[in-house]
Amino acid sequence: MTVPKLELRDVRKAFDGTPVLEGIDLVVRPHDVICLIGASGSGKSTLLKCVNLLVPIDEGQILLDGEDITAPGVNPNRVRERMGIVFQRFNLFPHMTVLDNITLAPRKVHGATRDEAEARARELLGRFGLEDKADEYPDRLSGGQQQRVAIIRSLATDPELMLLDEVTSALDPELIAEVLDVIRDLKSAGMTMLIATHEMGFARDVADRVCFLDGGVILEQGPPAEIFARPREERTRRFLQRIVEAGRL
Amino acid sequence: MRASRSGRRGPGLFRSRRSGREEGARAALVAFVSSIVFLAVVGWVVLTSEAWPAVQRQFFSWDHLVASWPAVLGGFWLDVRMFLVAEVLILVIALVVAMIRSLRGPAFFPLRALAVVYIDFIRGVPIILLILLLGFGVPALQLPGVPNSPLFWGLAALVISYSAYTAEVYRAGIESVHESQRMSARSLGLTQMQTIRYVLVPQAIRNVVPALLNGLISLQKDVALVFILGIREGVREAQIYTARTFNYTSYVAATILFLLVSIPVARFTDWYTERDRRRKQAVST
Ligand SMILES: Nc1ncnc2c1ncn2[C@@H]1O[C@H](COP(=O)(O)OP(=O)(O)OP(=O)(O)O)[C@@H](O)[C@H]1O
Ligand SMILES: [Mg+2]
């Protein structure tokens, strides 16, 4: 069996004594697209931040390509260079143009020249239909455009793994589709992704596996067809029931 | 937008017929006339009081003004130069201190602690004491290789003192930038220093320009404190003239010079702050 791209072993995290993650075990193989679902406050964002080392874990291990990235002495910057993370909002740097937003990390972290970085940025912008926005400032873009730029910015450093945290939840319904299209595009390009989402239809469509986070653990996981059609756990069933009632599935 | 604004101004028939420009001109005229009347009343009260001739002789004598002006002006020119040099140094040093203080994590504790100690210590010492200590103290040591001019050390005291306050201004600005900006930058693999330098500071500075301008006004006056070291800047020259003639008009001359510089800066600060506030409102609506 191949080495997993990402593996979480019994990851635990508490904030001020309140446990949020209580033993997360998860295996993400190369090219897997995993959707994390779960109620608000169930720890989806925390889990992604732990993987990106933005939040230190209390116990357990996180392995990237079989290497323990939570071991002491690991430089978090080197780890972060290898993954991209996109948050719900407030992502882009408002004082920089779209182009500067995208080229900052390639230039300052990866040592690319400005010309190289800009050529790559324009190529990515073109691929996602944003070539004419290169010189705009973020506040002149729609929410959907901003989120697409944020995804492009993460892609500009050629990450091996993308972490997406509810990237559509701050968007108007008509803008959601364009962002989801970008993610589908990434999936077909073979990107490994860990996605926290409230968009069940999208999860069903794009995920190889859906993980239901509840009570600090992954209570149930499996292919979307199974999870959505025949959830084994009563709590999963109830969660999905509420989503259906809210008209989101 | 327009309609709603004039609507808010008042429902009267009378108003709605006037254009915004006419309204503005009328307001300016009212302000002008009422100011003239006010000044005339105050002027009349002062000038007709019994004490006025003595006051005029001591403080507002034309002859003494003319006689003291060149020396005071020459000294004031030194104030201006000291101010310019000190301000540039302060803006740079304070920024560095604030950046150090904004570093997080246990590895940077010693640096951060140093910055905190510096800021706390300096802010607790009266600036005049610092000027005396450095301005008289260090030259008296006659250390080899160390400048021993009181001017140098007087300026150094000003820079050291103002940098501590200004560092706190910058730090408030850095902390006012949303936490997610730091996280976004860190998630891209930027180091803490890169995050502070490329992402936080540029946004922070925009937020603190009015506060920095206030500090600038304050420094522009406080440079005169080095007069206590015997440096012949504006206030010192005025004092010398007064000591010779027992007339205080030279102090008024110095006052006029300081006001000529500080009032425009104060107006500019207000204008800038107001414009900034309007812009932020425009963005948030
Ligand atoms: N920095 C923090 N300090 C203290 N508590 C935190 C912090 N971050 C998250 N929490 C808490 O951890 C819990 C999980 O939060 P998290 O943001 O991971 O949930 P989530 O599943 O992403 O929710 P949502 O769907 O609303 O985004 C919440 O109870 C939250 O209050
Ligand atoms: Mg969340």
PDB file of N, CA and C in Angstrom, chain A residues 49 52 54 77 80-81 83 85 87 89-96 104-105 108-109 153-154, chain B residues 178 180-192 194 197-200 202-203 206 283:
ATOM      1  N   LYS A  49      -6.799  23.662  10.802  1.00  0.00           N
ATOM      2  CA  LYS A  49      -5.719  24.514  11.309  1.00  0.00           C
ATOM      3  C   LYS A  49      -4.631  23.678  11.981  1.00  0.00           C
ATOM      4  N   ASN A  52      -2.419  22.346   9.310  1.00  0.00           N
ATOM      5  CA  ASN A  52      -1.547  23.403   8.782  1.00  0.00           C
ATOM      6  C   ASN A  52      -0.576  23.929   9.851  1.00  0.00           C
ATOM      7  N   LEU A  54      -1.215  25.709  12.290  1.00  0.00           N
ATOM      8  CA  LEU A  54      -1.556  27.042  12.784  1.00  0.00           C
ATOM      9  C   LEU A  54      -2.036  26.950  14.222  1.00  0.00           C
ATOM     10  N   ASN A  77       7.203  26.437   8.894  1.00  0.00           N
ATOM     11  CA  ASN A  77       7.157  27.143   7.606  1.00  0.00           C
ATOM     12  C   ASN A  77       7.429  26.201   6.441  1.00  0.00           C
ATOM     13  N   ARG A  80       4.270  24.213   5.889  1.00  0.00           N
ATOM     14  CA  ARG A  80       3.181  24.997   5.296  1.00  0.00           C
ATOM     15  C   ARG A  80       3.421  25.273   3.824  1.00  0.00           C
ATOM     16  N   GLU A  81       4.685  25.341   3.465  1.00  0.00           N
ATOM     17  CA  GLU A  81       4.986  25.547   2.043  1.00  0.00           C
ATOM     18  C   GLU A  81       4.391  24.443   1.185  1.00  0.00           C
ATOM     19  N   MET A  83       1.541  22.791   1.734  1.00  0.00           N
ATOM     20  CA  MET A  83       0.079  22.736   1.637  1.00  0.00           C
ATOM     21  C   MET A  83      -0.519  24.128   1.518  1.00  0.00           C
ATOM     22  N   ILE A  85      -3.954  26.478   2.296  1.00  0.00           N
ATOM     23  CA  ILE A  85      -5.192  26.485   3.068  1.00  0.00           C
ATOM     24  C   ILE A  85      -5.970  27.731   2.680  1.00  0.00           C
ATOM     25  N   PHE A  87      -9.393  29.949   3.842  1.00  0.00           N
ATOM     26  CA  PHE A  87     -10.382  30.089   4.906  1.00  0.00           C
ATOM     27  C   PHE A  87     -11.693  30.605   4.336  1.00  0.00           C
ATOM     28  N   ARG A  89     -13.204  33.458   4.901  1.00  0.00           N
ATOM     29  CA  ARG A  89     -13.173  34.837   4.402  1.00  0.00           C
ATOM     30  C   ARG A  89     -12.001  35.585   5.029  1.00  0.00           C
ATOM     31  N   PHE A  90     -11.924  36.886   4.747  1.00  0.00           N
ATOM     32  CA  PHE A  90     -10.812  37.740   5.225  1.00  0.00           C
ATOM     33  C   PHE A  90      -9.485  37.133   4.817  1.00  0.00           C
ATOM     34  N   ASN A  91      -9.446  36.637   3.636  1.00  0.00           N
ATOM     35  CA  ASN A  91      -8.302  35.887   3.202  1.00  0.00           C
ATOM     36  C   ASN A  91      -7.237  36.731   2.561  1.00  0.00           C
ATOM     37  N   LEU A  92      -7.679  37.534   1.598  1.00  0.00           N
ATOM     38  CA  LEU A  92      -6.723  38.270   0.774  1.00  0.00           C
ATOM     39  C   LEU A  92      -6.149  39.435   1.559  1.00  0.00           C
ATOM     40  N   PHE A  93      -4.979  39.885   1.143  1.00  0.00           N
ATOM     41  CA  PHE A  93      -4.363  41.046   1.767  1.00  0.00           C
ATOM     42  C   PHE A  93      -4.907  42.295   1.075  1.00  0.00           C
ATOM     43  N   PRO A  94      -5.643  43.132   1.815  1.00  0.00           N
ATOM     44  CA  PRO A  94      -6.376  44.214   1.150  1.00  0.00           C
ATOM     45  C   PRO A  94      -5.474  45.304   0.559  1.00  0.00           C
ATOM     46  N   HIS A  95      -4.231  45.382   1.046  1.00  0.00           N
ATOM     47  CA  HIS A  95      -3.357  46.468   0.579  1.00  0.00           C
ATOM     48  C   HIS A  95      -2.537  46.069  -0.633  1.00  0.00           C
ATOM     49  N   MET A  96      -2.783  44.874  -1.163  1.00  0.00           N
ATOM     50  CA  MET A  96      -2.009  44.418  -2.326  1.00  0.00           C
ATOM     51  C   MET A  96      -2.958  44.098  -3.474  1.00  0.00           C
ATOM     52  N   LEU A 104       3.257  36.913  -3.613  1.00  0.00           N
ATOM     53  CA  LEU A 104       4.013  37.173  -2.377  1.00  0.00           C
ATOM     54  C   LEU A 104       4.766  35.934  -1.887  1.00  0.00           C
ATOM     55  N   ALA A 105       4.031  34.839  -1.685  1.00  0.00           N
ATOM     56  CA  ALA A 105       4.684  33.634  -1.149  1.00  0.00           C
ATOM     57  C   ALA A 105       5.698  33.037  -2.132  1.00  0.00           C
ATOM     58  N   LYS A 108       8.744  35.474  -1.782  1.00  0.00           N
ATOM     59  CA  LYS A 108       9.416  35.626  -0.486  1.00  0.00           C
ATOM     60  C   LYS A 108       9.754  34.284   0.162  1.00  0.00           C
ATOM     61  N   VAL A 109       8.944  33.265  -0.124  1.00  0.00           N
ATOM     62  CA  VAL A 109       9.181  31.980   0.534  1.00  0.00           C
ATOM     63  C   VAL A 109       9.914  31.008  -0.385  1.00  0.00           C
ATOM     64  N   ARG A 153      -4.076  31.814  -4.982  1.00  0.00           N
ATOM     65  CA  ARG A 153      -2.913  32.185  -4.197  1.00  0.00           C
ATOM     66  C   ARG A 153      -2.304  30.955  -3.511  1.00  0.00           C
ATOM     67  N   SER A 154      -3.168  30.085  -3.010  1.00  0.00           N
ATOM     68  CA  SER A 154      -2.658  28.867  -2.380  1.00  0.00           C
ATOM     69  C   SER A 154      -2.019  27.931  -3.398  1.00  0.00           C
TER      70      SER A 154
ATOM     71  N   HIS B 178      -6.771  42.424  11.496  1.00  0.00           N
ATOM     72  CA  HIS B 178      -7.503  41.212  11.866  1.00  0.00           C
ATOM     73  C   HIS B 178      -6.580  39.988  11.936  1.00  0.00           C
ATOM     74  N   SER B 180      -6.973  37.039  11.210  1.00  0.00           N
ATOM     75  CA  SER B 180      -6.970  36.135  10.052  1.00  0.00           C
ATOM     76  C   SER B 180      -5.927  36.546   9.016  1.00  0.00           C
ATOM     77  N   GLN B 181      -5.524  37.806   9.034  1.00  0.00           N
ATOM     78  CA  GLN B 181      -4.485  38.234   8.096  1.00  0.00           C
ATOM     79  C   GLN B 181      -3.146  37.600   8.470  1.00  0.00           C
ATOM     80  N   ARG B 182      -2.882  37.570   9.760  1.00  0.00           N
ATOM     81  CA  ARG B 182      -1.665  36.916  10.232  1.00  0.00           C
ATOM     82  C   ARG B 182      -1.701  35.433   9.862  1.00  0.00           C
ATOM     83  N   MET B 183      -2.863  34.844  10.091  1.00  0.00           N
ATOM     84  CA  MET B 183      -2.990  33.417   9.797  1.00  0.00           C
ATOM     85  C   MET B 183      -2.830  33.120   8.313  1.00  0.00           C
ATOM     86  N   SER B 184      -3.477  33.943   7.487  1.00  0.00           N
ATOM     87  CA  SER B 184      -3.346  33.729   6.040  1.00  0.00           C
ATOM     88  C   SER B 184      -1.885  33.788   5.621  1.00  0.00           C
ATOM     89  N   ALA B 185      -1.194  34.782   6.149  1.00  0.00           N
ATOM     90  CA  ALA B 185       0.201  34.948   5.760  1.00  0.00           C
ATOM     91  C   ALA B 185       1.040  33.772   6.240  1.00  0.00           C
ATOM     92  N   ARG B 186       0.812  33.364   7.477  1.00  0.00           N
ATOM     93  CA  ARG B 186       1.569  32.245   8.028  1.00  0.00           C
ATOM     94  C   ARG B 186       1.272  30.956   7.264  1.00  0.00           C
ATOM     95  N   SER B 187       0.003  30.815   6.877  1.00  0.00           N
ATOM     96  CA  SER B 187      -0.362  29.576   6.178  1.00  0.00           C
ATOM     97  C   SER B 187       0.314  29.491   4.816  1.00  0.00           C
ATOM     98  N   LEU B 188       0.723  30.633   4.278  1.00  0.00           N
ATOM     99  CA  LEU B 188       1.427  30.624   2.989  1.00  0.00           C
ATOM    100  C   LEU B 188       2.907  30.289   3.167  1.00  0.00           C
ATOM    101  N   GLY B 189       3.332  30.133   4.415  1.00  0.00           N
ATOM    102  CA  GLY B 189       4.718  29.777   4.669  1.00  0.00           C
ATOM    103  C   GLY B 189       5.592  30.973   4.991  1.00  0.00           C
ATOM    104  N   LEU B 190       5.013  32.169   5.078  1.00  0.00           N
ATOM    105  CA  LEU B 190       5.817  33.334   5.443  1.00  0.00           C
ATOM    106  C   LEU B 190       6.280  33.205   6.898  1.00  0.00           C
ATOM    107  N   THR B 191       7.492  33.667   7.175  1.00  0.00           N
ATOM    108  CA  THR B 191       7.953  33.670   8.559  1.00  0.00           C
ATOM    109  C   THR B 191       7.237  34.786   9.307  1.00  0.00           C
ATOM    110  N   GLN B 192       7.392  34.779  10.628  1.00  0.00           N
ATOM    111  CA  GLN B 192       6.764  35.835  11.432  1.00  0.00           C
ATOM    112  C   GLN B 192       7.213  37.211  10.971  1.00  0.00           C
ATOM    113  N   GLN B 194       8.448  38.130   8.102  1.00  0.00           N
ATOM    114  CA  GLN B 194       7.896  38.453   6.779  1.00  0.00           C
ATOM    115  C   GLN B 194       6.419  38.832   6.894  1.00  0.00           C
ATOM    116  N   ARG B 197       6.241  42.285   8.303  1.00  0.00           N
ATOM    117  CA  ARG B 197       6.764  43.290   7.380  1.00  0.00           C
ATOM    118  C   ARG B 197       5.885  43.495   6.139  1.00  0.00           C
ATOM    119  N   TYR B 198       5.446  42.409   5.517  1.00  0.00           N
ATOM    120  CA  TYR B 198       4.727  42.563   4.248  1.00  0.00           C
ATOM    121  C   TYR B 198       3.216  42.655   4.412  1.00  0.00           C
ATOM    122  N   VAL B 199       2.706  42.090   5.488  1.00  0.00           N
ATOM    123  CA  VAL B 199       1.251  42.014   5.610  1.00  0.00           C
ATOM    124  C   VAL B 199       0.706  42.919   6.721  1.00  0.00           C
ATOM    125  N   LEU B 200       1.289  42.845   7.908  1.00  0.00           N
ATOM    126  CA  LEU B 200       0.693  43.574   9.028  1.00  0.00           C
ATOM    127  C   LEU B 200       1.067  45.053   9.036  1.00  0.00           C
ATOM    128  N   PRO B 202       2.119  47.253   6.681  1.00  0.00           N
ATOM    129  CA  PRO B 202       1.510  48.163   5.709  1.00  0.00           C
ATOM    130  C   PRO B 202       0.060  48.504   6.046  1.00  0.00           C
ATOM    131  N   GLN B 203      -0.665  47.528   6.581  1.00  0.00           N
ATOM    132  CA  GLN B 203      -2.053  47.805   6.962  1.00  0.00           C
ATOM    133  C   GLN B 203      -2.107  48.613   8.249  1.00  0.00           C
ATOM    134  N   ARG B 206      -1.509  52.510   7.853  1.00  0.00           N
ATOM    135  CA  ARG B 206      -2.708  53.237   7.424  1.00  0.00           C
ATOM    136  C   ARG B 206      -3.619  53.564   8.592  1.00  0.00           C
ATOM    137  N   VAL B 283     -16.678  52.710   2.505  1.00  0.00           N
ATOM    138  CA  VAL B 283     -16.407  51.297   2.225  1.00  0.00           C
ATOM    139  C   VAL B 283     -17.415  50.404   2.941  1.00  0.00           C
TER     140      VAL B 283
END
